[in-house]
Amino acid sequence: MASAVTEVAAEPEYADIAIRVLPGMTAAQAVASRVGAPLGHDYCVLSLSDRLKPWEVIAQRLTAAAQADLAIAIYNPASKSRTWQVAATRDLLLEHRSADTPVVVGRDVGGPAEAITVTTLGQLDAQTVDMRCLLLIGSSQTRTVPRPAGPLVFTPRRYPATVSETTPGVG
Ligand SMILES: C[S@@+](CC[C@H](N)C(=O)[O-])C[C@H]1O[C@@H](n2cnc3c(N)ncnc32)[C@H](O)[C@@H]1O
């Protein structure tokens, strides 16, 4: 929330007010830690809230992230008044990503109502997601491995080589 504070602090009348921003653990990392390392390779962070930016911008960014094969951490997925965005996000991502793509839904991580669900993009039930949840959508490389203690979800550090038409001597 430092951006909300700095936006106000930037106003001339608050020029003399000292501000100090402390680093902290963000929910994406907290949720990721519960299942392994789903954000172990390149990823991006998006908010689904269209209160401060239009849905068209959100949809464009989701598409770009999906096309770039980034894992995606999704904040503010739903609220009492924003009820259709999670299903719309799922459907949009499914245009670019396999239905088997691992998805982690973390609710109230670190709090008394903590719950972690490991599912897939195709199986993601939008009705179970609310404002207390954070979603992690895997890339094409993200894997879910069943283990006795619960599923391990990770994105390997290595990415398969791609053959570029513009790479000299290749293809
Ligand atoms: C205004 S943002 C808060 C961001 C917070 N400063 C952070 O970096 O985690 C609110 C969103 O963060 C996510 N969030 C915050 N705390 C969470 C928690 N304990 N468990 C899961 N998601 C959480 C949810 O997506 C929620 O809708």
PDB file of C-alpha atoms and ligand atoms in Angstrom:
ATOM      1  CA  MET A   1       0.000   0.000   0.000  1.00  0.00           C
ATOM      2  CA  ALA A   2       3.067   2.265  -0.141  1.00  0.00           C
ATOM      3  CA  SER A   3       1.851   3.596  -3.486  1.00  0.00           C
ATOM      4  CA  ALA A   4      -1.312   4.991  -1.869  1.00  0.00           C
ATOM      5  CA  VAL A   5       0.813   6.773   0.730  1.00  0.00           C
ATOM      6  CA  THR A   6       3.359   8.088  -1.777  1.00  0.00           C
ATOM      7  CA  GLU A   7       0.623   9.380  -4.088  1.00  0.00           C
ATOM      8  CA  VAL A   8      -0.642  11.545  -1.241  1.00  0.00           C
ATOM      9  CA  ALA A   9       2.857  12.433  -0.007  1.00  0.00           C
ATOM     10  CA  ALA A  10       3.671  13.749  -3.492  1.00  0.00           C
ATOM     11  CA  GLU A  11       1.157  16.571  -3.013  1.00  0.00           C
ATOM     12  CA  PRO A  12       2.916  19.887  -2.261  1.00  0.00           C
ATOM     13  CA  GLU A  13       1.129  20.406   1.055  1.00  0.00           C
ATOM     14  CA  TYR A  14       2.690  17.189   2.405  1.00  0.00           C
ATOM     15  CA  ALA A  15       6.226  17.953   1.231  1.00  0.00           C
ATOM     16  CA  ASP A  16       7.484  18.255   4.802  1.00  0.00           C
ATOM     17  CA  ILE A  17       5.963  14.964   5.972  1.00  0.00           C
ATOM     18  CA  ALA A  18       8.604  12.254   6.236  1.00  0.00           C
ATOM     19  CA  ILE A  19       7.702   8.900   4.756  1.00  0.00           C
ATOM     20  CA  ARG A  20       9.517   5.618   5.243  1.00  0.00           C
ATOM     21  CA  VAL A  21       8.684   2.460   3.294  1.00  0.00           C
ATOM     22  CA  LEU A  22       9.604  -0.846   4.892  1.00  0.00           C
ATOM     23  CA  PRO A  23      10.015  -4.026   2.843  1.00  0.00           C
ATOM     24  CA  GLY A  24       7.587  -6.789   3.693  1.00  0.00           C
ATOM     25  CA  MET A  25       6.379 -10.196   2.628  1.00  0.00           C
ATOM     26  CA  THR A  26       3.822  -9.905  -0.139  1.00  0.00           C
ATOM     27  CA  ALA A  27       0.931 -12.363  -0.419  1.00  0.00           C
ATOM     28  CA  ALA A  28       2.226 -13.880  -3.684  1.00  0.00           C
ATOM     29  CA  GLN A  29       5.387 -15.098  -1.986  1.00  0.00           C
ATOM     30  CA  ALA A  30       3.491 -16.226   1.105  1.00  0.00           C
ATOM     31  CA  VAL A  31       1.074 -18.334  -0.974  1.00  0.00           C
ATOM     32  CA  ALA A  32       3.906 -19.681  -3.137  1.00  0.00           C
ATOM     33  CA  SER A  33       5.835 -20.812  -0.053  1.00  0.00           C
ATOM     34  CA  ARG A  34       2.961 -23.036   1.038  1.00  0.00           C
ATOM     35  CA  VAL A  35       3.156 -25.294  -2.008  1.00  0.00           C
ATOM     36  CA  GLY A  36       6.781 -25.178  -3.118  1.00  0.00           C
ATOM     37  CA  ALA A  37       8.090 -22.770  -5.742  1.00  0.00           C
ATOM     38  CA  PRO A  38       5.426 -21.950  -8.337  1.00  0.00           C
ATOM     39  CA  LEU A  39       7.101 -18.566  -8.859  1.00  0.00           C
ATOM     40  CA  GLY A  40      10.528 -20.175  -9.291  1.00  0.00           C
ATOM     41  CA  HIS A  41      10.964 -18.760 -12.798  1.00  0.00           C
ATOM     42  CA  ASP A  42       9.878 -15.455 -14.358  1.00  0.00           C
ATOM     43  CA  TYR A  43       6.448 -14.244 -13.295  1.00  0.00           C
ATOM     44  CA  CYS A  44       4.314 -11.143 -13.148  1.00  0.00           C
ATOM     45  CA  VAL A  45       1.878  -9.651 -10.666  1.00  0.00           C
ATOM     46  CA  LEU A  46      -1.548  -8.369 -11.716  1.00  0.00           C
ATOM     47  CA  SER A  47      -4.529  -7.013  -9.852  1.00  0.00           C
ATOM     48  CA  LEU A  48      -7.975  -7.932 -11.157  1.00  0.00           C
ATOM     49  CA  SER A  49      -9.538  -4.875  -9.569  1.00  0.00           C
ATOM     50  CA  ASP A  50     -11.094  -2.625 -12.160  1.00  0.00           C
ATOM     51  CA  ARG A  51     -11.860   0.099  -9.638  1.00  0.00           C
ATOM     52  CA  LEU A  52      -8.757   2.109 -10.501  1.00  0.00           C
ATOM     53  CA  LYS A  53      -8.082   0.864 -14.026  1.00  0.00           C
ATOM     54  CA  PRO A  54     -10.403  -0.258 -16.821  1.00  0.00           C
ATOM     55  CA  TRP A  55     -11.075  -3.945 -17.453  1.00  0.00           C
ATOM     56  CA  GLU A  56      -9.767  -3.550 -21.016  1.00  0.00           C
ATOM     57  CA  VAL A  57      -6.312  -2.795 -19.598  1.00  0.00           C
ATOM     58  CA  ILE A  58      -6.492  -5.801 -17.274  1.00  0.00           C
ATOM     59  CA  ALA A  59      -7.565  -8.107 -20.110  1.00  0.00           C
ATOM     60  CA  GLN A  60      -4.777  -6.780 -22.333  1.00  0.00           C
ATOM     61  CA  ARG A  61      -2.181  -7.413 -19.604  1.00  0.00           C
ATOM     62  CA  LEU A  62      -3.516 -10.899 -18.894  1.00  0.00           C
ATOM     63  CA  THR A  63      -3.264 -11.721 -22.594  1.00  0.00           C
ATOM     64  CA  ALA A  64       0.276 -10.344 -22.804  1.00  0.00           C
ATOM     65  CA  ALA A  65       1.350 -12.300 -19.717  1.00  0.00           C
ATOM     66  CA  ALA A  66      -0.220 -15.476 -21.074  1.00  0.00           C
ATOM     67  CA  GLN A  67       1.436 -15.033 -24.467  1.00  0.00           C
ATOM     68  CA  ALA A  68       4.789 -14.401 -22.750  1.00  0.00           C
ATOM     69  CA  ASP A  69       4.328 -17.662 -20.806  1.00  0.00           C
ATOM     70  CA  LEU A  70       4.839 -15.963 -17.474  1.00  0.00           C
ATOM     71  CA  ALA A  71       3.498 -17.443 -14.266  1.00  0.00           C
ATOM     72  CA  ILE A  72       0.952 -14.945 -12.936  1.00  0.00           C
ATOM     73  CA  ALA A  73       0.173 -13.884  -9.378  1.00  0.00           C
ATOM     74  CA  ILE A  74      -3.318 -12.398  -9.231  1.00  0.00           C
ATOM     75  CA  TYR A  75      -4.292 -10.022  -6.441  1.00  0.00           C
ATOM     76  CA  ASN A  76      -7.773  -8.664  -5.671  1.00  0.00           C
ATOM     77  CA  PRO A  77      -9.430 -11.425  -7.709  1.00  0.00           C
ATOM     78  CA  ALA A  78     -13.028 -10.831  -6.595  1.00  0.00           C
ATOM     79  CA  SER A  79     -15.201  -8.958  -4.149  1.00  0.00           C
ATOM     80  CA  LYS A  80     -18.896  -8.660  -3.323  1.00  0.00           C
ATOM     81  CA  SER A  81     -19.364  -6.265  -6.236  1.00  0.00           C
ATOM     82  CA  ARG A  82     -16.774  -7.788  -8.622  1.00  0.00           C
ATOM     83  CA  THR A  83     -18.085 -11.243  -9.265  1.00  0.00           C
ATOM     84  CA  TRP A  84     -17.363 -12.132 -12.912  1.00  0.00           C
ATOM     85  CA  GLN A  85     -13.674 -11.253 -13.285  1.00  0.00           C
ATOM     86  CA  VAL A  86     -12.217 -14.576 -12.114  1.00  0.00           C
ATOM     87  CA  ALA A  87     -14.241 -16.608 -14.618  1.00  0.00           C
ATOM     88  CA  ALA A  88     -13.418 -14.096 -17.354  1.00  0.00           C
ATOM     89  CA  THR A  89      -9.719 -14.343 -16.459  1.00  0.00           C
ATOM     90  CA  ARG A  90      -9.798 -18.130 -16.530  1.00  0.00           C
ATOM     91  CA  ASP A  91     -11.515 -18.171 -19.923  1.00  0.00           C
ATOM     92  CA  LEU A  92      -9.120 -15.603 -21.329  1.00  0.00           C
ATOM     93  CA  LEU A  93      -6.045 -17.496 -20.099  1.00  0.00           C
ATOM     94  CA  LEU A  94      -7.415 -20.761 -21.476  1.00  0.00           C
ATOM     95  CA  GLU A  95      -7.155 -19.236 -24.953  1.00  0.00           C
ATOM     96  CA  HIS A  96      -3.367 -19.330 -24.537  1.00  0.00           C
ATOM     97  CA  ARG A  97      -2.665 -21.898 -21.850  1.00  0.00           C
ATOM     98  CA  SER A  98      -3.474 -25.571 -21.357  1.00  0.00           C
ATOM     99  CA  ALA A  99      -6.411 -26.589 -19.163  1.00  0.00           C
ATOM    100  CA  ASP A 100      -3.872 -28.658 -17.166  1.00  0.00           C
ATOM    101  CA  THR A 101      -1.966 -25.549 -16.094  1.00  0.00           C
ATOM    102  CA  PRO A 102      -1.477 -25.689 -12.312  1.00  0.00           C
ATOM    103  CA  VAL A 103      -3.361 -23.088 -10.276  1.00  0.00           C
ATOM    104  CA  VAL A 104      -2.884 -22.389  -6.567  1.00  0.00           C
ATOM    105  CA  VAL A 105      -5.598 -20.586  -4.627  1.00  0.00           C
ATOM    106  CA  GLY A 106      -4.329 -19.272  -1.313  1.00  0.00           C
ATOM    107  CA  ARG A 107      -6.838 -17.897   1.184  1.00  0.00           C
ATOM    108  CA  ASP A 108      -5.927 -15.893   4.295  1.00  0.00           C
ATOM    109  CA  VAL A 109      -2.405 -17.285   4.262  1.00  0.00           C
ATOM    110  CA  GLY A 110      -0.821 -16.846   7.672  1.00  0.00           C
ATOM    111  CA  GLY A 111      -4.231 -16.105   9.185  1.00  0.00           C
ATOM    112  CA  PRO A 112      -6.750 -18.190  11.117  1.00  0.00           C
ATOM    113  CA  ALA A 113      -8.745 -19.129   8.008  1.00  0.00           C
ATOM    114  CA  GLU A 114      -5.761 -20.186   5.912  1.00  0.00           C
ATOM    115  CA  ALA A 115      -6.633 -22.604   3.134  1.00  0.00           C
ATOM    116  CA  ILE A 116      -4.634 -23.700   0.115  1.00  0.00           C
ATOM    117  CA  THR A 117      -6.203 -25.306  -2.944  1.00  0.00           C
ATOM    118  CA  VAL A 118      -4.141 -26.754  -5.783  1.00  0.00           C
ATOM    119  CA  THR A 119      -6.162 -27.164  -8.940  1.00  0.00           C
ATOM    120  CA  THR A 120      -5.867 -26.547 -12.677  1.00  0.00           C
ATOM    121  CA  LEU A 121      -6.930 -23.719 -14.928  1.00  0.00           C
ATOM    122  CA  GLY A 122      -9.599 -25.902 -16.487  1.00  0.00           C
ATOM    123  CA  GLN A 123     -10.977 -26.911 -13.082  1.00  0.00           C
ATOM    124  CA  LEU A 124     -10.734 -23.509 -11.384  1.00  0.00           C
ATOM    125  CA  ASP A 125     -14.064 -22.812  -9.690  1.00  0.00           C
ATOM    126  CA  ALA A 126     -14.511 -19.054  -9.768  1.00  0.00           C
ATOM    127  CA  GLN A 127     -17.273 -19.257  -7.158  1.00  0.00           C
ATOM    128  CA  THR A 128     -14.766 -20.293  -4.479  1.00  0.00           C
ATOM    129  CA  VAL A 129     -12.565 -17.222  -4.946  1.00  0.00           C
ATOM    130  CA  ASP A 130     -13.068 -13.995  -3.013  1.00  0.00           C
ATOM    131  CA  MET A 131     -11.115 -10.958  -1.828  1.00  0.00           C
ATOM    132  CA  ARG A 132      -9.200 -12.950   0.785  1.00  0.00           C
ATOM    133  CA  CYS A 133      -7.684 -15.110  -1.952  1.00  0.00           C
ATOM    134  CA  LEU A 134      -4.629 -14.825  -4.122  1.00  0.00           C
ATOM    135  CA  LEU A 135      -4.276 -16.899  -7.288  1.00  0.00           C
ATOM    136  CA  LEU A 136      -1.065 -18.272  -8.727  1.00  0.00           C
ATOM    137  CA  ILE A 137      -1.406 -19.369 -12.355  1.00  0.00           C
ATOM    138  CA  GLY A 138       1.431 -21.532 -13.616  1.00  0.00           C
ATOM    139  CA  SER A 139       3.345 -21.134 -16.860  1.00  0.00           C
ATOM    140  CA  SER A 140       3.609 -23.925 -19.445  1.00  0.00           C
ATOM    141  CA  GLN A 141       6.528 -25.284 -17.386  1.00  0.00           C
ATOM    142  CA  THR A 142       4.883 -25.318 -13.949  1.00  0.00           C
ATOM    143  CA  ARG A 143       4.379 -28.813 -12.547  1.00  0.00           C
ATOM    144  CA  THR A 144       2.301 -30.322  -9.775  1.00  0.00           C
ATOM    145  CA  VAL A 145       3.811 -33.425  -8.204  1.00  0.00           C
ATOM    146  CA  PRO A 146       1.706 -35.449  -5.754  1.00  0.00           C
ATOM    147  CA  ARG A 147       3.511 -36.198  -2.485  1.00  0.00           C
ATOM    148  CA  PRO A 148       2.307 -37.742   0.782  1.00  0.00           C
ATOM    149  CA  ALA A 149       2.437 -34.372   2.542  1.00  0.00           C
ATOM    150  CA  GLY A 150       0.448 -32.696  -0.220  1.00  0.00           C
ATOM    151  CA  PRO A 151       1.033 -31.533  -3.773  1.00  0.00           C
ATOM    152  CA  LEU A 152       4.338 -29.871  -4.611  1.00  0.00           C
ATOM    153  CA  VAL A 153       3.982 -27.113  -7.198  1.00  0.00           C
ATOM    154  CA  PHE A 154       7.041 -25.627  -8.828  1.00  0.00           C
ATOM    155  CA  THR A 155       8.269 -23.838 -11.908  1.00  0.00           C
ATOM    156  CA  PRO A 156      11.743 -25.042 -12.871  1.00  0.00           C
ATOM    157  CA  ARG A 157      14.524 -22.507 -13.255  1.00  0.00           C
ATOM    158  CA  ARG A 158      15.444 -23.913 -16.659  1.00  0.00           C
ATOM    159  CA  TYR A 159      13.330 -23.016 -19.706  1.00  0.00           C
ATOM    160  CA  PRO A 160      13.407 -25.112 -22.874  1.00  0.00           C
ATOM    161  CA  ALA A 161      15.437 -23.618 -25.699  1.00  0.00           C
ATOM    162  CA  THR A 162      13.422 -22.213 -28.547  1.00  0.00           C
ATOM    163  CA  VAL A 163      14.614 -22.105 -32.131  1.00  0.00           C
ATOM    164  CA  SER A 164      14.509 -18.574 -33.425  1.00  0.00           C
ATOM    165  CA  GLU A 165      14.273 -17.893 -37.147  1.00  0.00           C
ATOM    166  CA  THR A 166      16.476 -14.857 -36.601  1.00  0.00           C
ATOM    167  CA  THR A 167      19.209 -16.701 -34.678  1.00  0.00           C
ATOM    168  CA  PRO A 168      22.225 -16.982 -37.002  1.00  0.00           C
ATOM    169  CA  GLY A 169      23.069 -20.548 -37.905  1.00  0.00           C
ATOM    170  CA  VAL A 170      19.908 -21.968 -36.362  1.00  0.00           C
ATOM    171  CA  GLY A 171      16.929 -23.293 -38.263  1.00  0.00           C
TER     172      GLY A 171
HETATM  173  C1  LIG B   1      -4.690  -4.531  -1.218  1.00  0.00           C
HETATM  174  S1  LIG B   1      -4.014  -6.085  -1.651  1.00  0.00           S
HETATM  175  C2  LIG B   1      -2.895  -6.292  -0.310  1.00  0.00           C
HETATM  176  C3  LIG B   1      -1.532  -6.427  -0.802  1.00  0.00           C
HETATM  177  C4  LIG B   1      -0.552  -6.656   0.345  1.00  0.00           C
HETATM  178  N1  LIG B   1       0.069  -5.435   0.707  1.00  0.00           N
HETATM  179  C5  LIG B   1       0.478  -7.667  -0.104  1.00  0.00           C
HETATM  180  O1  LIG B   1       1.486  -7.265  -0.656  1.00  0.00           O
HETATM  181  O2  LIG B   1       0.228  -8.861   0.075  1.00  0.00           O
HETATM  182  C6  LIG B   1      -5.271  -7.220  -1.172  1.00  0.00           C
HETATM  183  C7  LIG B   1      -5.107  -8.530  -1.889  1.00  0.00           C
HETATM  184  O3  LIG B   1      -3.898  -9.157  -1.476  1.00  0.00           O
HETATM  185  C8  LIG B   1      -4.082 -10.560  -1.410  1.00  0.00           C
HETATM  186  N2  LIG B   1      -3.823 -10.967  -0.025  1.00  0.00           N
HETATM  187  C9  LIG B   1      -3.482 -10.152   1.006  1.00  0.00           C
HETATM  188  N3  LIG B   1      -3.296 -10.862   2.129  1.00  0.00           N
HETATM  189  C10 LIG B   1      -3.510 -12.168   1.798  1.00  0.00           C
HETATM  190  C11 LIG B   1      -3.467 -13.402   2.526  1.00  0.00           C
HETATM  191  N4  LIG B   1      -3.142 -13.430   3.830  1.00  0.00           N
HETATM  192  N5  LIG B   1      -3.745 -14.548   1.869  1.00  0.00           N
HETATM  193  C12 LIG B   1      -4.038 -14.531   0.554  1.00  0.00           C
HETATM  194  N6  LIG B   1      -4.097 -13.393  -0.186  1.00  0.00           N
HETATM  195  C13 LIG B   1      -3.844 -12.236   0.422  1.00  0.00           C
HETATM  196  C14 LIG B   1      -5.506 -10.845  -1.872  1.00  0.00           C
HETATM  197  O4  LIG B   1      -5.479 -11.081  -3.273  1.00  0.00           O
HETATM  198  C15 LIG B   1      -6.194  -9.535  -1.583  1.00  0.00           C
HETATM  199  O5  LIG B   1      -7.334  -9.350  -2.418  1.00  0.00           O
END
